[in-house]
Each structure stands twice: as structure tokens, then as C-alpha cells.
XYZ file of C-alpha atoms in Angstrom:
707
model
C -0.017 -0.227 0.000
C 2.808 2.460 0.810
C 4.526 1.483 -2.227
C 1.622 2.837 -4.207
C 1.307 6.043 -2.406
C 5.011 6.698 -3.108
C 4.807 5.811 -6.849
C 1.837 7.601 -7.830
C 1.913 10.832 -5.393
C -0.034 13.572 -7.110
C 1.744 16.461 -6.395
C 1.148 19.933 -4.354
C -1.152 21.501 -6.798
C -4.706 21.060 -7.939
C -5.336 19.118 -10.945
C -8.158 20.193 -13.264
C -6.922 18.524 -16.505
C -9.036 15.379 -16.672
C -6.559 13.642 -19.073
C -3.828 13.837 -16.378
C -6.387 12.262 -13.985
C -7.299 9.546 -16.413
C -3.674 8.788 -16.853
C -2.885 8.726 -13.260
C -5.870 6.348 -12.474
C -5.023 4.367 -15.595
C -1.491 3.568 -14.493
C -2.817 3.010 -10.533
C -5.616 0.386 -11.940
C -2.583 -1.436 -13.935
C -0.450 -1.619 -10.987
C -3.179 -2.770 -8.566
C -4.688 -5.630 -10.754
C -0.997 -6.688 -11.680
C 0.084 -6.783 -8.201
C 0.858 -10.084 -6.650
C 1.037 -9.107 -3.252
C -0.795 -11.297 -0.484
C -1.850 -8.298 1.536
C -5.435 -8.697 2.434
C -6.330 -5.019 1.561
C -4.415 -5.253 -1.799
C -6.286 -8.322 -2.406
C -9.660 -6.957 -1.860
C -8.796 -3.560 -3.652
C -7.723 -5.851 -6.550
C -10.930 -7.615 -6.557
C -12.999 -4.404 -6.496
C -10.970 -3.057 -9.341
C -11.353 -6.099 -11.423
C -15.123 -5.787 -10.935
C -15.150 -2.322 -12.200
C -13.129 -3.013 -15.104
C -15.470 -5.911 -15.905
C -18.196 -3.442 -15.749
C -16.580 -1.273 -18.097
C -15.212 -3.382 -20.560
C -18.012 -3.783 -22.836
C -19.077 -0.310 -23.594
C -18.836 2.245 -26.210
C -20.268 5.775 -24.839
C -18.727 7.497 -21.820
C -20.953 6.708 -18.711
C -20.485 7.309 -14.956
C -21.959 7.115 -11.761
C -21.948 8.914 -8.236
C -22.841 6.983 -5.219
C -22.507 7.587 -1.246
C -19.032 6.453 -0.289
C -19.835 5.915 3.311
C -22.493 3.435 2.425
C -19.918 1.519 0.155
C -19.501 -1.284 2.579
C -23.002 -1.903 3.505
C -24.415 -1.809 -0.006
C -21.313 -2.817 -2.159
C -23.221 -5.410 -4.188
C -25.896 -3.064 -4.964
C -23.709 0.056 -5.843
C -21.460 -2.340 -7.955
C -24.559 -3.475 -9.611
C -25.566 0.042 -10.405
C -22.194 0.786 -11.874
C -22.596 -2.334 -14.039
C -26.018 -0.905 -15.074
C -25.057 2.630 -15.722
C -21.481 2.048 -17.338
C -22.337 -0.984 -19.314
C -24.069 0.131 -22.514
C -23.180 -1.699 -25.677
C -20.659 -4.324 -26.416
C -17.339 -3.116 -28.177
C -15.901 -4.969 -30.981
C -12.390 -4.248 -30.031
C -12.609 -5.960 -26.546
C -9.906 -3.465 -25.087
C -10.255 -2.154 -21.495
C -11.227 1.250 -21.268
C -9.533 4.179 -19.278
C -11.059 4.797 -15.647
C -11.309 7.937 -13.987
C -12.309 8.107 -10.407
C -13.242 11.343 -8.580
C -13.791 11.793 -5.000
C -15.977 14.683 -4.331
C -16.334 15.873 -0.799
C -16.076 13.334 2.148
C -19.260 11.301 0.904
C -19.480 10.795 -2.591
C -17.384 8.743 -5.282
C -17.619 9.445 -9.096
C -16.443 7.056 -11.611
C -16.259 7.434 -15.209
C -14.961 5.455 -18.147
C -14.716 5.355 -21.980
C -14.380 2.561 -24.320
C -12.619 4.617 -27.188
C -9.587 5.547 -24.811
C -10.321 9.247 -25.395
C -11.144 9.954 -21.791
C -14.441 10.334 -20.049
C -17.245 12.709 -21.594
C -16.952 15.938 -19.397
C -20.684 16.677 -19.996
C -21.681 13.154 -18.476
C -19.751 13.891 -15.320
C -21.680 17.210 -14.701
C -23.906 17.147 -11.493
C -27.196 17.276 -13.544
C -26.408 14.396 -15.741
C -25.653 11.758 -13.210
C -29.123 10.160 -11.877
C -27.619 9.160 -8.699
C -25.294 12.154 -7.767
C -26.122 14.442 -5.054
C -27.619 17.819 -5.603
C -24.862 19.682 -4.016
C -22.040 18.410 -6.271
C -19.536 20.914 -7.389
C -17.005 21.016 -10.500
C -14.478 18.244 -9.876
C -11.123 18.642 -8.711
C -8.498 16.518 -7.173
C -6.508 17.938 -4.200
C -3.261 16.669 -2.914
C -3.828 14.216 0.159
C -1.309 15.954 2.260
C -3.511 19.213 2.321
C -4.796 18.961 5.972
C -7.146 21.874 5.556
C -9.222 20.335 3.038
C -8.696 16.617 4.089
C -12.415 16.361 5.395
C -13.832 17.919 2.162
C -11.767 16.908 -0.609
C -9.751 13.416 -0.863
C -6.968 12.782 -3.174
C -7.289 10.170 -5.872
C -4.509 8.269 -4.543
C -6.220 7.800 -1.085
C -9.147 5.851 -2.982
C -7.687 2.273 -2.189
C -7.009 3.253 1.468
C -10.525 4.691 2.058
C -12.105 1.627 0.488
C -9.909 -0.562 2.916
C -10.969 1.581 5.947
C -14.413 1.482 5.024
C -14.203 -2.244 4.373
C -12.698 -3.175 7.732
C -15.842 -1.564 9.362
C -17.949 -4.257 7.775
C -18.672 -7.609 8.583
C -16.562 -10.691 7.729
C -19.099 -11.349 4.904
C -17.630 -8.582 3.041
C -14.429 -10.188 2.482
C -15.863 -12.081 -0.327
C -17.491 -9.350 -2.219
C -15.921 -10.342 -5.374
C -17.654 -13.564 -5.335
C -21.224 -11.969 -4.687
C -21.131 -9.022 -6.966
C -24.390 -9.430 -9.150
C -25.335 -7.578 -12.254
C -28.732 -5.449 -11.653
C -30.725 -8.119 -13.535
C -29.831 -10.745 -11.206
C -29.940 -8.489 -8.192
C -33.677 -8.050 -9.038
C -34.201 -11.561 -9.543
C -32.551 -12.363 -6.277
C -34.956 -9.864 -4.574
C -37.991 -11.542 -6.361
C -36.843 -14.969 -5.094
C -36.556 -13.747 -1.711
C -40.148 -12.331 -1.650
C -41.242 -15.754 -3.302
C -39.433 -17.798 -0.581
C -41.577 -15.931 1.944
C -44.637 -17.602 0.800
C -43.309 -21.185 1.071
C -42.115 -20.784 4.746
C -44.779 -22.423 6.932
C -45.065 -20.025 9.903
C -42.260 -18.212 11.707
C -39.053 -19.645 12.621
C -37.934 -20.859 15.890
C -36.622 -18.339 18.303
C -32.893 -19.796 18.963
C -31.761 -17.017 21.328
C -34.428 -17.876 23.915
C -33.280 -21.481 24.261
C -30.856 -22.835 27.057
C -30.369 -26.321 25.761
C -27.388 -26.245 23.351
C -28.297 -29.570 21.887
C -31.951 -28.607 21.025
C -30.712 -25.053 19.866
C -28.281 -26.829 17.399
C -30.953 -29.251 16.014
C -33.449 -26.644 15.497
C -30.644 -24.334 13.959
C -30.091 -27.358 11.306
C -33.724 -27.628 10.679
C -34.300 -23.847 10.196
C -31.602 -23.879 7.515
C -33.144 -26.951 5.845
C -36.494 -25.062 5.709
C -34.890 -21.890 4.275
C -33.183 -23.712 1.666
C -36.099 -26.015 0.694
C -38.422 -22.647 0.475
C -35.546 -20.940 -1.691
C -35.592 -24.048 -3.821
C -39.394 -23.833 -4.237
C -39.119 -20.056 -5.248
C -36.536 -20.857 -7.799
C -38.793 -23.664 -9.296
C -41.681 -21.335 -9.372
C -39.648 -18.627 -11.083
C -37.750 -20.821 -13.654
C -39.477 -23.947 -14.039
C -43.085 -23.089 -13.923
C -43.994 -23.159 -17.751
C -47.553 -21.547 -17.741
C -49.191 -18.335 -16.376
C -52.886 -18.012 -15.503
C -55.039 -16.315 -17.971
C -57.984 -14.011 -17.213
C -60.747 -12.052 -19.118
C -59.522 -8.500 -20.074
C -62.317 -6.013 -21.229
C -61.560 -3.398 -23.555
C -62.999 0.115 -23.586
C -66.421 0.209 -21.726
C -66.859 -3.525 -22.137
C -67.701 -5.470 -18.852
C -66.251 -8.805 -18.239
C -69.478 -9.900 -16.829
C -71.155 -9.409 -19.908
C -69.146 -11.821 -22.014
C -71.054 -14.950 -22.565
C -69.811 -18.518 -22.867
C -70.401 -18.656 -26.696
C -68.016 -15.793 -26.846
C -65.326 -17.436 -24.887
C -65.860 -20.792 -26.735
C -64.904 -19.201 -29.957
C -61.543 -17.728 -28.777
C -60.214 -20.821 -26.855
C -58.447 -23.796 -28.504
C -60.306 -26.893 -29.302
C -59.289 -28.894 -26.113
C -60.739 -26.148 -23.889
C -63.745 -25.820 -25.902
C -64.634 -29.573 -25.062
C -64.818 -28.491 -21.172
C -67.840 -26.780 -22.093
C -70.957 -28.906 -21.995
C -74.407 -29.836 -20.439
C -75.698 -33.497 -19.506
C -79.209 -33.722 -19.245
C -80.872 -36.325 -17.232
C -84.203 -34.989 -16.146
C -85.464 -38.441 -14.658
C -82.817 -38.893 -12.061
C -81.714 -35.247 -10.658
C -81.094 -32.919 -8.798
C -77.411 -33.798 -9.124
C -74.309 -33.107 -7.058
C -70.924 -33.588 -7.828
C -67.304 -33.757 -6.781
C -63.781 -33.800 -8.395
C -60.463 -35.457 -7.618
C -57.823 -33.411 -6.195
C -56.108 -33.606 -9.374
C -59.149 -32.667 -11.334
C -58.948 -35.723 -13.464
C -62.168 -37.452 -12.471
C -65.511 -36.453 -11.398
C -68.243 -38.379 -9.541
C -71.851 -37.404 -10.095
C -74.908 -38.394 -7.951
C -78.394 -38.105 -8.822
C -81.012 -37.531 -5.952
C -82.654 -40.873 -7.347
C -79.996 -43.093 -7.035
C -77.710 -42.731 -10.170
C -74.010 -42.693 -9.492
C -71.493 -42.051 -12.298
C -67.626 -41.692 -12.417
C -66.402 -39.834 -15.361
C -62.911 -39.347 -16.793
C -62.616 -35.666 -17.574
C -59.539 -35.886 -19.893
C -61.274 -37.800 -22.566
C -64.859 -37.537 -21.504
C -65.329 -41.324 -20.965
C -67.576 -42.954 -18.644
C -65.709 -45.006 -16.307
C -68.638 -46.568 -14.387
C -72.189 -45.894 -13.419
C -74.674 -47.677 -11.215
C -78.077 -47.413 -9.993
C -78.463 -47.864 -6.091
C -82.264 -47.499 -6.129
C -82.641 -45.300 -3.276
C -81.981 -41.666 -2.447
C -78.409 -40.258 -2.587
C -77.595 -36.951 -1.021
C -73.950 -36.430 -1.627
C -70.907 -37.960 -2.916
C -67.386 -37.426 -2.346
C -64.060 -38.968 -3.321
C -61.743 -40.447 -0.893
C -57.932 -40.125 -1.350
C -57.901 -41.083 -5.030
C -60.353 -42.057 -7.819
C -60.657 -45.690 -7.141
C -62.817 -44.964 -4.012
C -65.815 -42.856 -3.298
C -68.420 -42.478 -0.559
C -72.139 -41.965 -1.240
C -74.494 -40.546 1.564
C -77.681 -42.677 0.923
C -81.041 -42.850 2.385
C -80.071 -44.599 5.473
C -76.407 -44.989 5.791
C -73.200 -43.796 3.690
C -71.515 -46.441 1.511
C -68.077 -46.781 0.247
C -67.801 -47.967 -3.418
C -64.680 -48.878 -5.662
C -64.185 -47.671 -9.292
C -66.166 -50.932 -10.561
C -69.151 -49.768 -8.393
C -68.773 -52.725 -6.085
C -69.934 -51.826 -2.583
C -66.896 -52.228 0.061
C -68.522 -50.898 3.192
C -71.648 -49.757 4.942
C -71.009 -47.115 7.653
C -74.060 -47.691 9.928
C -72.597 -45.857 12.863
C -72.954 -42.370 10.733
C -76.776 -42.918 10.352
C -78.589 -40.729 7.597
C -75.885 -38.482 6.430
C -76.851 -35.171 4.763
C -73.369 -34.071 3.741
C -69.898 -35.746 3.406
C -66.311 -34.504 3.627
C -62.837 -36.082 3.305
C -59.779 -34.942 4.849
C -56.986 -36.168 2.520
C -54.105 -35.496 4.655
C -55.591 -37.219 7.551
C -57.591 -40.003 5.645
C -60.768 -39.077 7.794
C -64.295 -39.191 6.444
C -66.431 -36.359 8.171
C -70.308 -36.688 8.138
C -73.248 -34.919 9.409
C -76.485 -36.562 9.770
C -80.000 -35.308 10.012
C -79.800 -35.497 14.090
C -77.030 -32.833 13.990
C -74.300 -35.473 15.065
C -70.724 -35.007 13.547
C -68.769 -38.175 12.842
C -65.157 -38.646 11.990
C -64.084 -42.181 10.660
C -60.493 -43.234 9.826
C -60.922 -44.883 6.282
C -57.505 -46.713 6.703
C -58.232 -48.528 9.828
C -61.880 -48.270 10.155
C -61.747 -46.689 13.486
C -64.346 -43.995 14.531
C -62.057 -41.248 15.752
C -64.963 -38.812 16.775
C -68.513 -38.867 17.256
C -70.170 -35.715 18.656
C -73.490 -34.194 19.099
C -73.333 -30.520 17.961
C -76.307 -29.215 19.832
C -77.408 -26.881 17.086
C -79.791 -28.957 15.253
C -80.296 -30.318 11.713
C -77.873 -28.552 8.977
C -76.808 -29.556 5.758
C -74.052 -26.811 5.363
C -70.453 -28.374 5.857
C -67.010 -27.608 4.527
C -63.263 -28.628 5.361
C -60.646 -25.695 5.858
C -57.925 -27.102 3.312
C -55.486 -24.924 5.406
C -55.834 -26.849 8.774
C -58.470 -29.549 8.566
C -60.904 -27.734 10.511
C -64.653 -28.630 9.593
C -66.992 -25.636 9.548
C -70.636 -26.295 9.802
C -73.404 -23.584 9.307
C -76.774 -23.604 11.424
C -80.211 -22.191 11.298
C -79.569 -19.871 14.018
C -77.061 -18.021 12.022
C -73.798 -19.394 13.732
C -70.911 -20.994 12.045
C -68.843 -23.608 14.293
C -65.522 -25.133 13.699
C -64.781 -28.367 14.793
C -61.773 -31.094 15.191
C -62.065 -34.805 15.821
C -60.491 -34.789 19.369
C -62.586 -32.234 20.946
C -66.141 -32.470 21.854
C -66.870 -28.614 22.001
C -66.390 -26.488 18.852
C -63.139 -24.539 18.523
C -64.679 -21.291 17.383
C -68.389 -20.351 17.355
C -69.267 -17.453 15.297
C -72.364 -15.463 14.729
C -72.258 -14.618 11.151
C -75.735 -13.690 9.977
C -79.225 -12.964 11.801
C -80.859 -15.649 10.020
C -79.908 -19.341 8.868
C -76.736 -19.982 7.057
C -77.299 -21.120 3.550
C -73.856 -22.070 2.189
C -70.083 -21.245 3.344
C -66.807 -21.939 1.478
C -63.022 -21.523 2.326
C -60.416 -19.821 0.314
C -57.519 -22.168 -0.508
C -55.098 -20.258 1.681
C -57.363 -20.835 4.610
C -57.454 -17.300 5.831
C -60.715 -16.243 3.930
C -64.199 -17.538 4.642
C -67.480 -16.856 2.536
C -70.814 -17.386 3.899
C -74.485 -16.714 2.836
C -77.619 -16.127 4.936
C -81.173 -16.080 4.313
C -81.317 -12.322 4.503
C -79.610 -12.150 1.368
C -76.105 -11.220 2.251
C -72.713 -12.849 1.408
C -70.066 -11.895 3.746
C -66.266 -12.469 3.397
C -64.593 -13.129 6.611
C -60.857 -12.821 7.723
C -60.382 -15.745 9.978
C -57.120 -14.596 11.419
C -59.136 -11.725 13.035
C -62.726 -13.272 12.797
C -64.125 -10.041 11.376
C -66.140 -9.253 8.210
C -63.915 -7.879 5.356
C -66.710 -7.323 2.901
C -70.604 -7.702 2.611
C -72.268 -8.423 -0.793
C -75.929 -7.957 -1.317
C -77.275 -11.229 -2.736
C -78.533 -14.808 -1.823
C -76.471 -18.037 -2.451
C -77.620 -21.586 -2.443
C -73.952 -22.811 -2.850
C -70.492 -21.388 -2.749
C -67.215 -22.256 -3.887
C -63.640 -20.799 -4.088
C -61.294 -21.566 -7.027
C -57.599 -22.336 -6.888
C -56.798 -18.558 -7.736
C -59.362 -17.135 -5.367
C -62.469 -16.763 -7.531
C -65.675 -17.238 -5.764
C -68.580 -19.063 -7.467
C -72.287 -17.983 -6.266
C -75.117 -20.319 -7.274
C -78.529 -19.145 -6.652
C -81.750 -20.378 -8.589
C -80.767 -20.800 -12.072
C -77.916 -18.114 -12.567
C -74.393 -18.523 -11.281
C -72.250 -15.569 -10.833
C -68.370 -15.567 -10.471
C -66.961 -12.833 -8.128
C -63.398 -12.018 -8.501
C -60.686 -9.983 -6.289
C -59.369 -8.280 -9.244
C -57.632 -5.402 -7.279
C -55.693 -7.824 -5.116
C -57.230 -6.137 -2.036
C -59.661 -8.766 -0.993
C -62.457 -6.665 -2.490
C -64.779 -8.765 -4.591
C -66.640 -7.686 -7.554
C -68.494 -9.147 -10.548
C -66.279 -11.164 -12.706
C -68.494 -13.281 -14.967
C -72.025 -14.444 -14.970
C -74.018 -17.409 -16.373
C -77.616 -18.344 -16.730
C -78.650 -21.893 -16.786
C -80.683 -23.052 -20.059
C -84.241 -23.525 -19.280
C -84.273 -22.460 -15.739
C -82.491 -25.349 -14.314
C -82.151 -24.961 -10.624
C -78.515 -25.033 -9.219
C -77.764 -27.346 -6.572
C -73.984 -27.363 -6.372
C -70.939 -25.571 -8.054
C -67.377 -26.674 -7.799
C -64.402 -25.494 -9.597
C -62.349 -28.158 -11.283
C -58.648 -28.179 -10.011
C -55.793 -26.977 -12.365
C -58.460 -26.147 -15.171
C -60.455 -22.865 -15.867
C -63.538 -25.031 -15.425
C -66.559 -24.724 -12.986
C -68.686 -27.744 -12.604
C -72.425 -27.030 -11.930
C -74.835 -29.741 -10.728
C -78.571 -28.850 -11.341
C -81.993 -30.187 -11.289
C -81.809 -32.166 -14.537
C -78.150 -33.109 -14.596
C -74.737 -31.242 -14.605
C -73.028 -28.593 -16.659
C -69.542 -27.317 -17.244
C -68.772 -23.631 -18.197
C -65.266 -22.003 -18.770
C -63.999 -19.453 -16.347
C -60.838 -18.160 -17.275
C -58.172 -17.348 -14.525
C -59.914 -19.706 -12.021
C -57.351 -22.828 -12.001
C -53.833 -23.097 -10.984
C -52.024 -23.391 -14.439
C -49.124 -25.451 -12.858
C -49.319 -28.603 -11.206
C -47.108 -30.386 -8.849
C -46.812 -33.973 -9.580
C -46.023 -34.683 -6.017
C -49.359 -33.422 -4.898
C -51.836 -33.947 -7.712
C -50.904 -35.113 -11.216
C -53.718 -35.223 -13.897
C -51.461 -37.314 -16.098
C -50.211 -39.992 -13.438
C -49.791 -43.470 -14.696
C -50.863 -46.786 -12.865
C -47.353 -47.094 -11.109
C -47.204 -43.315 -10.018
C -50.588 -43.581 -8.481
C -49.547 -46.829 -6.600
C -46.633 -45.014 -5.203
C -48.452 -41.889 -4.596
C -50.915 -43.926 -2.345
C -48.285 -45.600 -0.288
C -46.466 -42.409 -0.073
C -49.656 -40.607 1.399
C -50.317 -43.243 3.692
C -46.852 -43.265 5.239
C -47.336 -39.504 5.495
C -50.655 -39.375 6.954
C -51.149 -36.980 9.743
C -52.782 -37.862 13.003
C -56.166 -36.297 14.234
C -54.250 -34.358 16.831
C -52.527 -32.238 14.329
C -55.955 -30.600 13.266
C -56.068 -27.160 14.861
C -56.845 -23.590 14.154
C -53.201 -22.659 13.881
C -51.022 -25.649 12.204
C -47.957 -23.452 11.928
C -47.527 -24.348 16.086
C -46.560 -27.741 15.023
C -42.969 -28.301 15.285
C -42.177 -25.121 17.219
C -40.929 -25.156 20.930
C -43.503 -23.792 23.540
C -42.155 -20.621 25.257
C -40.999 -21.231 28.882
C -43.854 -20.377 31.415
C -43.424 -18.055 34.029
C -43.234 -19.641 37.550
C -46.595 -19.353 39.247
C -46.522 -17.629 42.543
C -47.285 -20.328 45.397
C -49.898 -19.697 47.850
C -49.061 -19.205 51.587
C -50.568 -22.550 52.206
C -48.407 -24.293 49.642
C -45.229 -22.377 50.712
C -45.994 -23.718 54.467
C -46.573 -27.265 53.124
C -43.193 -27.340 51.378
C -41.335 -26.061 54.354
C -42.761 -28.602 56.663
C -41.918 -31.425 54.119
C -38.501 -30.114 54.028
C -38.134 -30.005 57.832
C -39.389 -33.573 58.004
C -36.837 -34.648 55.590
C -34.182 -33.065 57.495
C -35.372 -34.512 60.796
C -35.390 -37.951 59.258
C -31.740 -37.831 58.409
C -29.655 -39.779 60.949
C -26.774 -38.080 62.864
C -22.953 -39.380 62.859
C -21.954 -41.212 66.025
C -18.960 -39.453 67.469
C -16.485 -40.069 70.271
C -14.684 -38.133 72.964
C -17.967 -36.421 74.237
C -19.067 -34.783 70.999
C -21.926 -37.459 71.200
C -23.921 -35.947 73.797
C -27.481 -35.412 73.821
C -27.453 -31.900 74.155
C -25.020 -31.388 71.117
C -27.113 -33.717 69.065
C -30.015 -31.797 69.540
C -28.340 -28.529 69.111
C -27.291 -29.654 65.692
C -30.659 -30.945 64.716
C -32.051 -27.629 65.569
C -29.376 -25.927 63.343
C -30.286 -28.187 60.434
C -34.152 -27.098 60.940
C -33.152 -23.486 61.228
C -30.972 -23.857 57.869
C -33.781 -25.421 56.161
C -36.260 -22.771 57.017
C -33.997 -19.936 55.893
C -34.623 -19.761 52.314
C -38.368 -20.100 52.843
C -38.604 -17.338 55.290
C -36.197 -15.081 53.078
C -38.500 -15.551 50.166
C -41.344 -14.764 52.239
C -39.598 -11.553 53.429
C -38.986 -10.435 49.923
C -42.555 -10.916 48.877
C -43.993 -9.170 51.871
C -41.575 -6.136 51.266
C -42.538 -6.083 47.517
C -46.257 -6.199 48.232
C -45.907 -3.308 50.735
C -44.037 -1.081 48.214
C -46.486 -1.797 45.611
C -49.491 -0.907 48.136
C -47.445 2.492 49.048
C -47.080 3.286 45.126
C -50.652 2.682 44.680
C -51.724 4.838 47.718
C -49.340 7.702 46.394
C -50.684 7.497 43.034
C -54.553 7.738 44.096
C -55.619 11.413 44.550
C -57.558 11.930 47.347
C -60.594 14.086 47.490
C -60.059 17.812 48.673
C -61.985 16.938 51.981
C -59.324 14.472 52.957
C -56.160 15.716 51.596
C -55.261 17.228 54.953
C -55.202 13.642 56.391
C -52.637 12.409 53.892
C -49.269 11.605 54.951
C -46.753 14.047 53.476
C -43.401 12.935 52.203
C -40.440 13.936 54.410
C -37.724 15.798 52.293
C -34.072 15.539 53.535
């Protein structure tokens, strides 16, 4: 470092010739980049210089930048990225390294200028007004001798550049030593920020507070686990950024056109042939009304007619897999963990069938079921019967996990929150209750409407709930605060959220799609569709991973196109619409191994895997303290005394030693009691001082003595 100062000393006069400055800096950069010194500061300076030269290498026009010099240590990557962005303009065919000019203006700002043609920097570019990031108070540039003590705090010599960078760098963290390895171009810096934002979405809950832990072993284990969680979240964010091939579509209106006025016929003319096949009507007037359910992948659909018709359809090629006639009332149908098993709520009991239509089980303990729901992560079949009894049955072992009488009467409004597995029931009194299989009392009891609840649905993120009441109000609830976000006029017989957050509202013969177009959880009209010939809608459900809405109505079922409703990218480890037989078998085994116990169902599942904070010691009562002291005294009295000789085993001395043991045992209890009494006395005195007496009693107040 001293060698560079001696060799490139600038002299005693102010240098105003920019060409002279360029020559000095050019020689300095050549020296510092070719130096083989192992000095730590020189190595770091060499790396920074190389980064600047790389930024200047492929450009033609003169570019420059001014940035805060004191922030160089904290924001090296960002500022060097700005250098790359502003200096790198176009690739030069010559490939020669340009000249470099560095100006230190004032104590806080550094200006770098370069030229690819070798003719020096453009003076006009280095003016204060032309640099987008330069400070507003910059004056014409000059370089002052570093030996000038009077101006040392205002201007610095060009030869002090490396020293200043070293001094600033030594104030930084150890991570700054590898700055040359972490220098990112501006585009990559933006991508990195975007990935960090996306990674937060994949982090399940808050991390463990390692500072509050005393156990070193547990602290190390949790630190490793948190690191793994962070890496997996970043990997998922990178996959979402680079490997997800598709983006969701949507309806875009032009001019004064409204999206809710666009009809299905217009959409069908614009989409491809494969998507247009998802727009159809199946009319079976003698067996309706119909209800339906899709598998988690959206590949198969189960349809159930009120008069006993059950059918499984392959939605990929519109083939009928199997249909049966059970010859009795069917109220609901739901798929189990895959398309090979489905449950139907029939007249007396729910039944489980396989893909071939063979009856496998009759669940008589459930009774006359009105609604069915299946918890895929827990392999639990939940049902509510006409007597208001809620049942949970494990379909893997056949065990009845929970059987509760709700106490709110008959209801047919039932939904599962996909976020935490909590089952919600809507009752005739306007309340919504939330249940889990290990508790006989509801977790939450909300008064949502003044009249009966007609329908409810959960957003896929689990934080929003939509309810509809007979008073013709649709309410959007925030389950984190249990408060209403929005109230929409209208009645709904059935509700359903799509994977992208669209809300389908079915009422009478009209289905309406509400969309959160602004991203502020404010739903408005997005689409609408009237049913042909006044078919009465019984159920609406979005098809997963497709822009399709399935509608079960009085004379069959229909399907309409809803652009932007489905998730365009699927995870084959979660749900694969194109899975083979081998993949399905492997997934079934894997899901059974990953099956969650019923105890994991709770309102806040992010608590699972965290460390419960240490509780404060509860204050013992006077009776408990006296009991502990008596027990300690009895233990001391029971200790046998050692036998000693030469007159030290007299009865008087033995009694004295026993008494000393008792006093020694009592001492900590008495000291603790004394401390608590003193603290309570101080507290009472403080409260008495804070209480302002009425004017008639102030003359009796004890006055403070001043010394």
C-alpha cells in the first residue's frame, strides 16, 4: 500500500486536467490489478477494481456514476450493480479495456467515469445534473493533494481511493471479504430480490426463536432444521420462477366493455379445441337433482343423482368409467384419497364403493347422512347426519375417531378448511361452528348472520371464508381476526372458491363469479352465466388445475369456462392429472406413510414443530409454601446423625445440631416470604401515592419527608 502511495503521489497543486487524472488512475489500476501482493487489503482492492473493469469493458459511450461513499461497505453489491447498469451500455468490438477516471467529491461521494474509445471520459456526462444518482450539491470536480490537511475532510486525493475503500471495508462484517464473489449484475439482483419475496410464501410459519433456548443440543438441532427449511423454500421459489411454464389467464375487457357481460359462446369461439370441450351440458331430467365432486387432480368427476344414479367420469377424454343405480335416495358424494374409492350418502347410511361400482363398506354408525367431506391429509371421512351428529371415521383402519352431538340442530351446510383440516358447520341460528375430531366442543363459534346460514366456502389459503345467509347477504370473513372484510348483497344456495381465489355463487338458475381483481380482498362481479331452461342449481365446484366450473342442477350437470380460475402449474408430488398406474400406486403408499394424526388438526397448524415458550413460575400460595417448608423440615429430621466420640456425641450437642439443620432449612423459605412481603408493601405504598384523595381528605394524607 505504501508503495502505491509513493509511486503515484499527485503533487502539491490542484489538478484540473481530466486527461492527467485519467492517466494517473489508468496507471494505478494497472498496478493494482497486476500486483501479486498477498496483503489482505490489496487483494480486496484488486477484486473491487477487477469488478469495475469488467463493468467498463463492453461499452462504447462514456458512462459514469456517483454514489454515497460511506455506504460503500453496507451496499457494495447494490452499488457495484448500479455501476454495471449505468456504465455497461453496448459491447465493443475491440474488446480493449477502457480508461478509468475516479473522482472523490466531498467526504461522502465517489464518481467513476470511463470510456471505451480511450479518449477519456465525457466531461458533459460527469456534470452534476447528468448523473441520475449524484447528490444535488456536487460542484465542479477537482483532485486535491492528500497532504493538504485543511481540506482533508472535504476533498480527498485520488491516490487515497484504495485506502478509503480498505478503511470502509474493515468496518463491515466478515462476509464483505468475499464481495468479489457476490457481485451481481442489476438484473440478477432484481431476480434475487424477487426470489426472496417468493421464498416467504413457502416458509410455513415463523422460525424458532433460538436466542431464547438454553439447551445447546436442542438449539443446534433447530438451527439445522431452520436452515433446511430456508433452503427448501428458496428451492421452491426458484422452481416457481424458472420451471413453471404457464401463467394463469383472465378475461380482459376493452373500453367500456364489462367482463361479466361476456357470454360462454364468445369464450368458446376464442379458446382452443381442447378447452372448448370442457363446455357442455348433461341432461338427465329423470334422475336429478345432481351433486358432484372432483378428485384432487381434477382428472375424474363423481356425479350423484337424487334418485340413485352414481357415475364416475374421466374428464380428460370424457369417458364414462362406471355408472350404477343404487335404487334409493343419494344426498351427497365425495371421492376418497384417489379415484378408485368414493363414498355416497344414501337414504339410511353412507356407503363406500370402488371404481367398478362394487360396494365395499356400509357405515351404519353415521346414520342418515346429509353431507360428506374427506380430509385427504388425515384420511378421515367426516359426516353430518339429520340429527346434528358429527362423525369422523378413519378410512385406513376403520376406527371411529370422533362422534359428537353438535347441539345446534339439523344442518346440511358443511365444509373443510384445506389449510388446517378444521370442519365448519353452518346452522339455522346464523352461527358457524368449527370442529376438530379430538374435542367434543367447537373450537370457534361465530355469529355470522341474523338468519339461517345457507352456504359457506373456504379460500385455498385458509384465511378467508365466505358465508351466505337467508337475509340475502354474502359475507367475506378474515379468519385471522374473525371479522367481516366485505358484505355483498345477494343470496347464495352454494358457494365455492377456486384455486386462484375466484368465488362462485349459485342461486336459482344463475351462477355468478366474483373476482378479487384489485388484489385487496375486495370482490366484485367477474362473470355470470344463466342456466338453460331455468335449471335450478344445487352445487357449484371448480375443477382443480383447469379453468372450468362444474355445476350440478335439477336435470343433470353442466360445465362452463371461467378464465383464470385454475392453477396453471401442478406439482406432480401433490396432484398429477396425467399420472400412470405405477405413479398412482406409489403416491398411495407415500400418502399413507405421510398420514397425519387427528391431533394435528388445529386452527393454527404452524405451531406444530415449534418450541413452546417457557412459562413464568406461578406464585405459590401461603398454604403451599408452608406445606413445602414442613415437608423439607421432616426430611431433615429423618436424617440420621453420625456417632462421634470424645464427648461430642452428647444428647445436648445432637439436639443442637438438629435444631441448626431445621433453622438452615427454614431460612430460604423465610427469606422468600420476607422479599414478597416487602415487594407487596412497596406496591401498596406506590398505589396509595398515585391515588388522588378528594379535597376534603387531603389534609389527612401523610406528607413526604424531604431531607
